[in-house]
Each structure stands twice: as structure tokens, then as C-alpha cells.
Amino acid sequence: MRLRKKLLLSILLVALVPYTIGLVVVRAVTKKSITGDVLTALTSYGENISDAFGDFFSQKINYTRAMAGFSAVKDLNWPEVKAAIAELNEYAYEDFVLAREDGSYYKNTVFGNPYYGGLISQNDKEQNAELKYLTDRDYYKYLVAENTSGEFRSIVTDPVVSLSTGATQIICGSSVIKNGKAVGLVGATLTLREIEKMYTSTIGQFKETFGLHAVAVVQNTKGENIINYQYDENGRGYVNKNWEMSPEMTEAFALMSSNYTEPVQFKANGRNYYAAMCSVPNSGYKVFIAAPEQDLFKAVYYIQSAMLVLIGITAFLIILISLILAFRMVKPLNSTAKTLKDIASGNGDLTYRVEILGHDEISSVGNYVNDFISSQHTMISKIREQGEKLQQVSQNLANHTENISNQVSAIANGVSDLNFQTEEQSASVTETSATIKEISQNIENLAKMIETQTEALSESSAAIQQMVASFESISTNLDKAGKSFDNLQKSSSEGKQSIGNVQELVSQVSAESEHLVETNEIINSIASQTNLLAMNAAIEAAHAGESGKGFSVVADEIRKLAEDSSSQSKGIEQALKSIVEKINTIVEASTTARTAFDSVAENINETTKLTGEIAVSMREQNEGSKKVIESLKSMESITVQIRDGSVEMNSGASMILKEMNRLASVSEKVSQTSRDIARATEQITEVVDSISETSSSNTEAADVLNELTGKFKL
């Protein structure tokens, strides 16, 4: 870099950098202050929306909790519940659900299957249609199936598809608790149209606050969008685009939902966004508000633009002043630089001197340059003389090293041949030794196998002798078992006759119990009608106001008497059903026992026949086992003779192996000595090569010195 540019750059750094740093600090402080206020406002906006959703869900949940306390709901009496909903339809939802403990359910907007008392089925017109169940729904599991403690629970669900209508809906439900147990659930539905209507009324002046590129999203507990409030490019304003959201924004919202509670920054759709997340009370829903940085920080960008303009004007003035100062300072130095360039571009004329003009610092530089040229003249003259001497010494050294290298190469070739022959001998000895060792191991393994075979033959002979004794014992026991089976057959015939008598008596008792069940059904019907009349009376008393309070008390007492009668009737019904079921169970058990006695008699006859056949087989097996014992004794004698021969073979192989190991040791020592000589020869060769390379380097260096010093004019 030229001196003029360096001076210009130095002046710019001293003057412009502090000024620029000050402006940047002011911008950063301003942006930080505005950023805090903007992000606080963004979070507050999201909290207002989430609180509105929480109040909306709380209102719906409170209604279902109140409904769950009605006695008709606790008894899962759908006709009474449906009649009460019709009386109170001004408060009812679009769709009302009453589910039983097994997951089957009723709906006030669907007539249901009349053959099942109004329960929803796959085909409500068929008598034997299969019922629909809510057992796979998460809200049913939470409110009923998993509520083993009988806790009074409520829930706002994720959007689900209705089994009866196929529409997407949100369930606001509560547990139905009776006698400390969850016996069902009562729930009401909210359509996505209702949610969107409530959200639109809550969002307020969204466009005026955050511009045209902001996003307001409501997600369920699974991270799925329920509402996605975005600006419509066709000019309709902000609408719900639940199906449109960029992957970057989806990923950012998922990360916030799992890890962050403070506002975060991310990039999507080519813009930098800031986003805040707020949880909706009384549910697992979340509200996300995201707006572009450009719309949120308009004031910061305006300040930044003004600062850039101010920096540009200041930089122009500083550069202009710096150019004038640099030109005046560099002009005297250009003269001295031109003189040095003439010397450097010539043929190395060290007799030339720089012309000195003036008495300032630049003229002092010229004097120093002349002194430097004089000292170089003296030094290069001496270097030329020493270079010529060095060239002669290098030539003599190269001749001596070449003779040494030839002699060492001859020694190395002889040692290499000796080493190769020694290694071949060592490999042959090693291979022979390994082969003999393998033969020895095989003989030793054969001896062990023969020993094992001898022991196995002895054990087999003893085992077969024990088996012969067992066969004789089994034959004796089979004769005794045949006599016991005859006695067992007589006893089973007597048991079969007794079971038949018991079955006739139980059938008579079952017929008499049916009359009691019919009587209890009449009592239960009267109690249900009385309870319905009491509920209607309570509704009429509520419509009458103050004048109907006395009538309300009487209706309440009638309702309690009806509920007590219904409760007692149900208890009697359950007891009678239990008795009938037990009687039927006894009848079935008697029939099963009689059949079992028949089967036992048949099995006893078959077992008696099998016992006789087994006894004959045991006698034949006993004779065959005695012949096997004689064969095993003959095999044991032959095995002993083979074992003695293998021991003698193993001893001879061991002696051969010892001699081969000794020969291998001697070959290894010879090979090691040969390798040591070869390594020493290689080291000598390396040293000689190094000396030769050094000599060549010296010669080259001397040539270079002579060439360089020859360029100078002394």
C-alpha cells in the first residue's frame, strides 16, 4: 500500500471511526428500548386473546358440570334427561351427549336406535345393529375409563370427528359421578364455526396494530392449528387460512411450544418475525402471535436511515481534507523513492550514490541510503572470494563419498542374499514344527475322545440295567392300576344318577322366581313416571316464580320419594337377577357334570385297555434291553485296546517336536544376526548419501553465490 493511501486511511480511522461508533451505540440503545416495549405489547395482545378463550371454555364447562349433578343424569335416564333438555333449550348447545360407563351414548339431536332405548348405533333402523362406542376417545378415557378414584373431572378436547354426524367438533365435558364412581360423562359440542366467530370478535384491530403480514394462530394440545388468522391477498382483509402456514413458521411454533415462554425471533416467507406464545386457561390450547420485524420496528428503521445519511456526509468531508494533507506530506518522499528505483533497476552498480537535496528528515534518509550502498559493496566483495573456495571443497568431498558408497553397496548385496537364505530355512523349520505339533494335538484329542467313549459305554450299560429294573416295576404297578379303574367306574355311575335328581329340583325353583321379576318391573315403572312428574313440576314452579315456591317444595319431596322407590326397585331387581343367574348357573353346571360323568366312564374303559397293552410292551422291552447290555460290554473291551495304542503314538510325536523347536531356535538366531548386519549397512549407506547430498548442496550454494555476486559492479 502506498504511503499516501496509508496516511489517508489513518486520518479516516482517527476521525470517522469514533463518530460512527457513537452513532451505532445510540442506534443500539434506541432499538433495545423500543424492542422491549414492542415485545411486551405483542405478548399482552396474545394474553388478551388467550384469556378470552379461557373465559369462553370456562362458561361451557360450568354448564356441563351443573348438568352432571342432576339425579336423572347420574341415573343415566335418557328419557328424563332429554325431556329436561327440551324444557331448557334456550341454554342448550347445538349438540348434547350423555355417555354410559361402557362407552355407548345418547345425543339430543339424533333420535338413536329405538331398539336400544335411543342409544346411537351403526344403523338406527335395524334391531340388531351394532352400537357405536366412545371408548377410543381420549376424553372418555380421562373422564371415565381412567377415572378409577371417582374424581369429578372436566375437559376441553382437541377437535374430533363426530361418530354420528361426521362433523369436526370440540367437546366440553364433565364426569358423571355416582356413589364415588365414574358412571359416565355428560358433554356438549362446539363447532369450529362457533370458535372462529368468537375469535374474530376478540382479535380486534389486528391489521392496524401489526400490518398486513402478521399471523395469529390457535393450536390444540397436539400442535395442530385450530385458527390461522392471516391477511388475504385478494383484498378481503384478515381471514382464517387454517390450511396455509410456511414450514419455517410451523417449526418455530413447535419449538416455542416445547421449550420457550419468552418471545422468539425466526425467519419465514423471506421476512424476520418476532413471535409470542400464551397458554389458554382451563385447556391445553395455545395462542401464537407473530409479526414481521419490519412492521414492529418502523421507528427504529427510520432512525437507522437518518444515521446512514449523516455518516455518508461526514465521511465525504473527512476524505476530502485527508487527500489534501496526504499530498503535501508525500511529495518530498517521491524524489528519494525515484533515486532508489533507478539503482534497483540497474545492473547492481554499487558505485552509484543518491543525490542529497535539503537538510530535513527526507535528506537524512538519502544519507543513510548512501551509507548502506557502501557497506554492501564491501560485504559482497568478501562473499565472492569465499564462494570460490567453497566450490573447490565441495568438489573434493563429492569424489570421496562416491567411492565409499560403491563399497557399502557391495557389502549390502552380500548380506541381503545371506538373510534371504536364512529366512527360507527358518520358515521351513517353523512350518514342519507346526505340522508335528498339530499331529501331536490330534493324537492327544483322540486319546481324550477314546477315554470319554469308555466312560460313556460304562454309564450306558449301568443306565440300561436300571431301565430293565424299572420295566419290571412298571408292569407290577399296571396290574394294580387295572383293579383301581374297575372300582372308579362303579363310583362314576352312582354320581351321574345323583346329579340328575339335583337338576330337576333346580329347574322348579327357576320357574317360580320369574313371577317375582315381573312384579318388580311394575314397581320400577311407577317410580319412573313419578320422577318425571316431579321434574316437570319443578320446571313449572321455576316458571311461576315466587308464587310457585310452595309447589316447588312439594315437587321436590315427591321427586325424593320417587328416587328412593326407584333406588329400592333397582336393588330388588339386581338381587332377583342375581338369584336367577345363579339358578341358571346351577342348572348348566349340573348338565355339565352329568356329561362329564359320561365322559369319565368312557375314558376309564379306554384307560383299562391301554394299561393292558402297556404291560405287554414293557415285557417285550425288558428282553431287548438285556441283549443291548451284552453288546455294550463287547464295545468297551475294544475301546480299551485303542486307547493304549494312542498313548504310545503321542509319546513319539512329543520327542520329534522338541528337536524341531531346538532347530527353529538356532535358525532364528542366525536370521537375527543377518538382519542386524543389514540394518548397520543401511545406516552407513544413509550417512554416505547424506554426505553426498550435503556436498551437492554446498556446490549449488557456491554456484548461486558466485552467480549473485557476479551481478554486482564492484
Short mmCIF file of C-alpha atoms in Angstrom, two decimals, residues 105-307:
data_model
loop_
_atom_site.label_atom_id
_atom_site.label_comp_id
_atom_site.label_asym_id
_atom_site.label_seq_id
_atom_site.Cartn_x
_atom_site.Cartn_y
_atom_site.Cartn_z
CA TYR A 105 -74.00 -42.88 24.23
CA TYR A 106 -77.12 -40.77 23.50
CA LYS A 107 -77.41 -37.47 21.55
CA ASN A 108 -80.22 -34.93 21.76
CA THR A 109 -80.01 -34.09 18.03
CA VAL A 110 -80.10 -37.72 16.89
CA PHE A 111 -83.15 -39.95 17.53
CA GLY A 112 -80.98 -43.03 18.04
CA ASN A 113 -81.92 -46.70 17.82
CA PRO A 114 -85.35 -47.29 19.45
CA TYR A 115 -84.50 -50.95 19.98
CA TYR A 116 -81.69 -49.86 22.34
CA GLY A 117 -83.62 -47.11 24.14
CA GLY A 118 -82.21 -44.31 21.93
CA LEU A 119 -78.53 -45.32 22.01
CA ILE A 120 -76.56 -44.44 18.86
CA SER A 121 -75.84 -47.46 16.64
CA GLN A 122 -74.28 -48.19 13.27
CA ASN A 123 -77.80 -48.33 11.75
CA ASP A 124 -80.52 -46.90 13.99
CA LYS A 125 -83.25 -48.58 11.91
CA GLU A 126 -82.06 -52.14 12.49
CA GLN A 127 -82.96 -54.08 15.63
CA ASN A 128 -79.66 -55.99 15.85
CA ALA A 129 -77.38 -53.16 14.70
CA GLU A 130 -74.01 -52.80 16.44
CA LEU A 131 -73.75 -49.90 18.90
CA LYS A 132 -71.24 -47.08 18.49
CA TYR A 133 -68.80 -46.54 21.37
CA LEU A 134 -66.61 -43.66 22.58
CA THR A 135 -64.05 -45.97 24.20
CA ASP A 136 -61.27 -44.92 21.81
CA ARG A 137 -61.74 -41.20 22.55
CA ASP A 138 -59.16 -39.55 24.81
CA TYR A 139 -61.79 -37.53 26.69
CA TYR A 140 -63.76 -40.71 27.51
CA LYS A 141 -60.59 -42.35 28.87
CA TYR A 142 -59.79 -39.29 31.01
CA LEU A 143 -63.33 -38.71 32.36
CA VAL A 144 -64.49 -42.34 32.79
CA ALA A 145 -62.20 -45.27 31.94
CA GLU A 146 -59.07 -43.99 33.74
CA ASN A 147 -61.00 -42.16 36.49
CA THR A 148 -60.74 -45.05 38.97
CA SER A 149 -60.76 -42.73 42.00
CA GLY A 150 -64.20 -41.31 41.17
CA GLU A 151 -62.84 -37.76 40.84
CA PHE A 152 -65.17 -35.08 39.39
CA ARG A 153 -63.24 -34.12 36.23
CA SER A 154 -63.81 -31.74 33.32
CA ILE A 155 -62.04 -31.37 29.97
CA VAL A 156 -61.89 -29.32 26.77
CA THR A 157 -60.85 -31.70 23.98
CA ASP A 158 -58.94 -31.32 20.76
CA PRO A 159 -61.11 -31.17 17.62
CA VAL A 160 -62.55 -34.62 16.87
CA VAL A 161 -64.77 -36.03 14.13
CA SER A 162 -68.27 -36.92 15.36
CA LEU A 163 -69.11 -40.64 15.06
CA SER A 164 -72.77 -39.86 14.35
CA THR A 165 -72.61 -36.75 12.09
CA GLY A 166 -69.06 -36.75 10.73
CA ALA A 167 -68.60 -33.06 11.58
CA THR A 168 -65.47 -31.69 13.29
CA GLN A 169 -66.24 -30.51 16.83
CA ILE A 170 -64.76 -29.72 20.25
CA ILE A 171 -66.18 -31.48 23.32
CA CYS A 172 -66.68 -29.65 26.64
CA GLY A 173 -67.38 -32.49 29.05
CA SER A 174 -67.57 -33.47 32.73
CA SER A 175 -67.58 -36.78 34.60
CA VAL A 176 -70.86 -38.19 35.93
CA ILE A 177 -70.11 -39.41 39.48
CA LYS A 178 -72.47 -41.65 41.42
CA ASN A 179 -71.64 -43.26 44.79
CA GLY A 180 -67.97 -42.28 44.39
CA LYS A 181 -67.61 -43.90 40.95
CA ALA A 182 -67.43 -42.51 37.41
CA VAL A 183 -70.52 -44.00 35.69
CA GLY A 184 -70.42 -41.91 32.51
CA LEU A 185 -69.91 -38.43 31.09
CA VAL A 186 -72.03 -35.50 30.03
CA GLY A 187 -70.71 -33.31 27.23
CA ALA A 188 -71.65 -30.62 24.78
CA THR A 189 -70.08 -29.75 21.44
CA LEU A 190 -68.70 -26.57 19.94
CA THR A 191 -68.37 -26.35 16.17
CA LEU A 192 -65.32 -24.76 14.59
CA ARG A 193 -67.68 -22.10 13.24
CA GLU A 194 -68.50 -21.01 16.81
CA ILE A 195 -64.79 -20.95 17.74
CA GLU A 196 -63.92 -18.85 14.68
CA LYS A 197 -66.78 -16.43 15.40
CA MET A 198 -65.63 -15.90 18.99
CA TYR A 199 -62.01 -15.49 17.86
CA THR A 200 -62.89 -12.92 15.19
CA SER A 201 -64.74 -10.80 17.73
CA THR A 202 -61.75 -10.97 20.12
CA ILE A 203 -58.92 -10.23 17.69
CA GLY A 204 -59.82 -6.52 17.42
CA GLN A 205 -57.79 -4.06 15.31
CA PHE A 206 -55.23 -6.66 14.22
CA LYS A 207 -54.45 -5.16 10.81
CA GLU A 208 -53.98 -1.63 12.20
CA THR A 209 -51.74 -2.92 15.00
CA PHE A 210 -49.43 -5.37 13.19
CA GLY A 211 -49.73 -4.62 9.45
CA LEU A 212 -50.52 -6.98 6.56
CA HIS A 213 -48.07 -9.83 7.21
CA ALA A 214 -48.80 -10.76 10.85
CA VAL A 215 -50.23 -14.14 11.91
CA ALA A 216 -52.49 -15.12 14.83
CA VAL A 217 -52.75 -18.89 15.42
CA VAL A 218 -54.58 -21.09 17.94
CA GLN A 219 -53.25 -24.65 18.34
CA ASN A 220 -54.61 -27.63 20.24
CA THR A 221 -52.66 -29.87 22.62
CA LYS A 222 -51.20 -31.83 19.67
CA GLY A 223 -49.80 -28.71 17.98
CA GLU A 224 -52.49 -28.71 15.25
CA ASN A 225 -53.91 -25.42 14.00
CA ILE A 226 -57.50 -24.62 15.04
CA ILE A 227 -57.40 -20.99 13.87
CA ASN A 228 -54.81 -19.48 11.49
CA TYR A 229 -55.60 -15.76 11.14
CA GLN A 230 -53.74 -14.33 8.08
CA TYR A 231 -54.22 -11.50 5.59
CA ASP A 232 -55.95 -12.46 2.34
CA GLU A 233 -54.01 -11.15 -0.68
CA ASN A 234 -57.26 -10.82 -2.66
CA GLY A 235 -58.22 -7.85 -0.52
CA ARG A 236 -60.76 -9.40 1.84
CA GLY A 237 -58.74 -8.50 4.92
CA TYR A 238 -57.71 -10.94 7.65
CA VAL A 239 -59.40 -14.37 7.39
CA ASN A 240 -58.90 -17.89 8.75
CA LYS A 241 -56.39 -19.70 6.49
CA ASN A 242 -56.11 -22.83 8.60
CA TRP A 243 -54.59 -24.79 5.75
CA GLU A 244 -51.80 -22.31 4.88
CA MET A 245 -48.66 -21.87 7.01
CA SER A 246 -44.99 -21.96 6.00
CA PRO A 247 -42.75 -24.82 7.25
CA GLU A 248 -40.43 -22.30 8.96
CA MET A 249 -43.29 -20.81 10.96
CA THR A 250 -44.63 -24.27 11.84
CA GLU A 251 -41.19 -25.32 13.12
CA ALA A 252 -40.79 -22.10 15.16
CA PHE A 253 -44.20 -22.52 16.84
CA ALA A 254 -43.42 -26.17 17.68
CA LEU A 255 -40.10 -25.13 19.27
CA MET A 256 -41.79 -22.38 21.32
CA SER A 257 -44.48 -24.79 22.49
CA SER A 258 -41.91 -27.21 23.92
CA ASN A 259 -39.04 -25.00 25.16
CA TYR A 260 -39.80 -21.28 25.33
CA THR A 261 -42.07 -18.92 27.25
CA GLU A 262 -40.48 -15.62 26.11
CA PRO A 263 -40.90 -14.08 22.61
CA VAL A 264 -38.55 -15.55 19.98
CA GLN A 265 -37.22 -14.47 16.58
CA PHE A 266 -37.24 -16.56 13.38
CA LYS A 267 -37.26 -16.18 9.59
CA ALA A 268 -40.20 -17.21 7.37
CA ASN A 269 -41.55 -16.19 3.95
CA GLY A 270 -38.42 -14.06 3.38
CA ARG A 271 -39.05 -11.93 6.49
CA ASN A 272 -37.70 -11.80 10.05
CA TYR A 273 -40.53 -12.45 12.53
CA TYR A 274 -40.98 -11.96 16.27
CA ALA A 275 -43.49 -14.30 17.94
CA ALA A 276 -45.09 -14.64 21.40
CA MET A 277 -46.95 -17.64 22.86
CA CYS A 278 -49.66 -17.68 25.57
CA SER A 279 -51.47 -20.70 27.08
CA VAL A 280 -55.28 -20.73 27.17
CA PRO A 281 -56.55 -21.26 30.77
CA ASN A 282 -58.69 -24.35 31.53
CA SER A 283 -57.38 -26.17 28.43
CA GLY A 284 -54.21 -27.31 26.71
CA TYR A 285 -54.66 -24.84 23.83
CA LYS A 286 -52.02 -22.21 22.93
CA VAL A 287 -52.23 -18.82 21.18
CA PHE A 288 -49.35 -17.62 18.94
CA ILE A 289 -48.96 -14.02 17.68
CA ALA A 290 -46.22 -13.43 15.06
CA ALA A 291 -45.43 -10.17 13.25
CA PRO A 292 -42.60 -9.11 10.87
CA GLU A 293 -39.71 -7.18 12.34
CA GLN A 294 -40.13 -4.51 9.64
CA ASP A 295 -43.68 -3.70 10.80
CA LEU A 296 -42.88 -3.88 14.52
CA PHE A 297 -39.80 -1.64 14.43
CA LYS A 298 -40.73 1.10 11.94
CA ALA A 299 -39.36 3.82 14.26
CA VAL A 300 -36.01 2.04 14.60
CA TYR A 301 -35.61 1.74 10.83
CA TYR A 302 -36.38 5.46 10.38
CA ILE A 303 -33.64 6.40 12.90
CA GLN A 304 -31.23 3.99 11.18
CA SER A 305 -31.82 5.60 7.75
CA ALA A 306 -31.18 9.08 9.15
CA MET A 307 -27.93 7.92 10.75
#
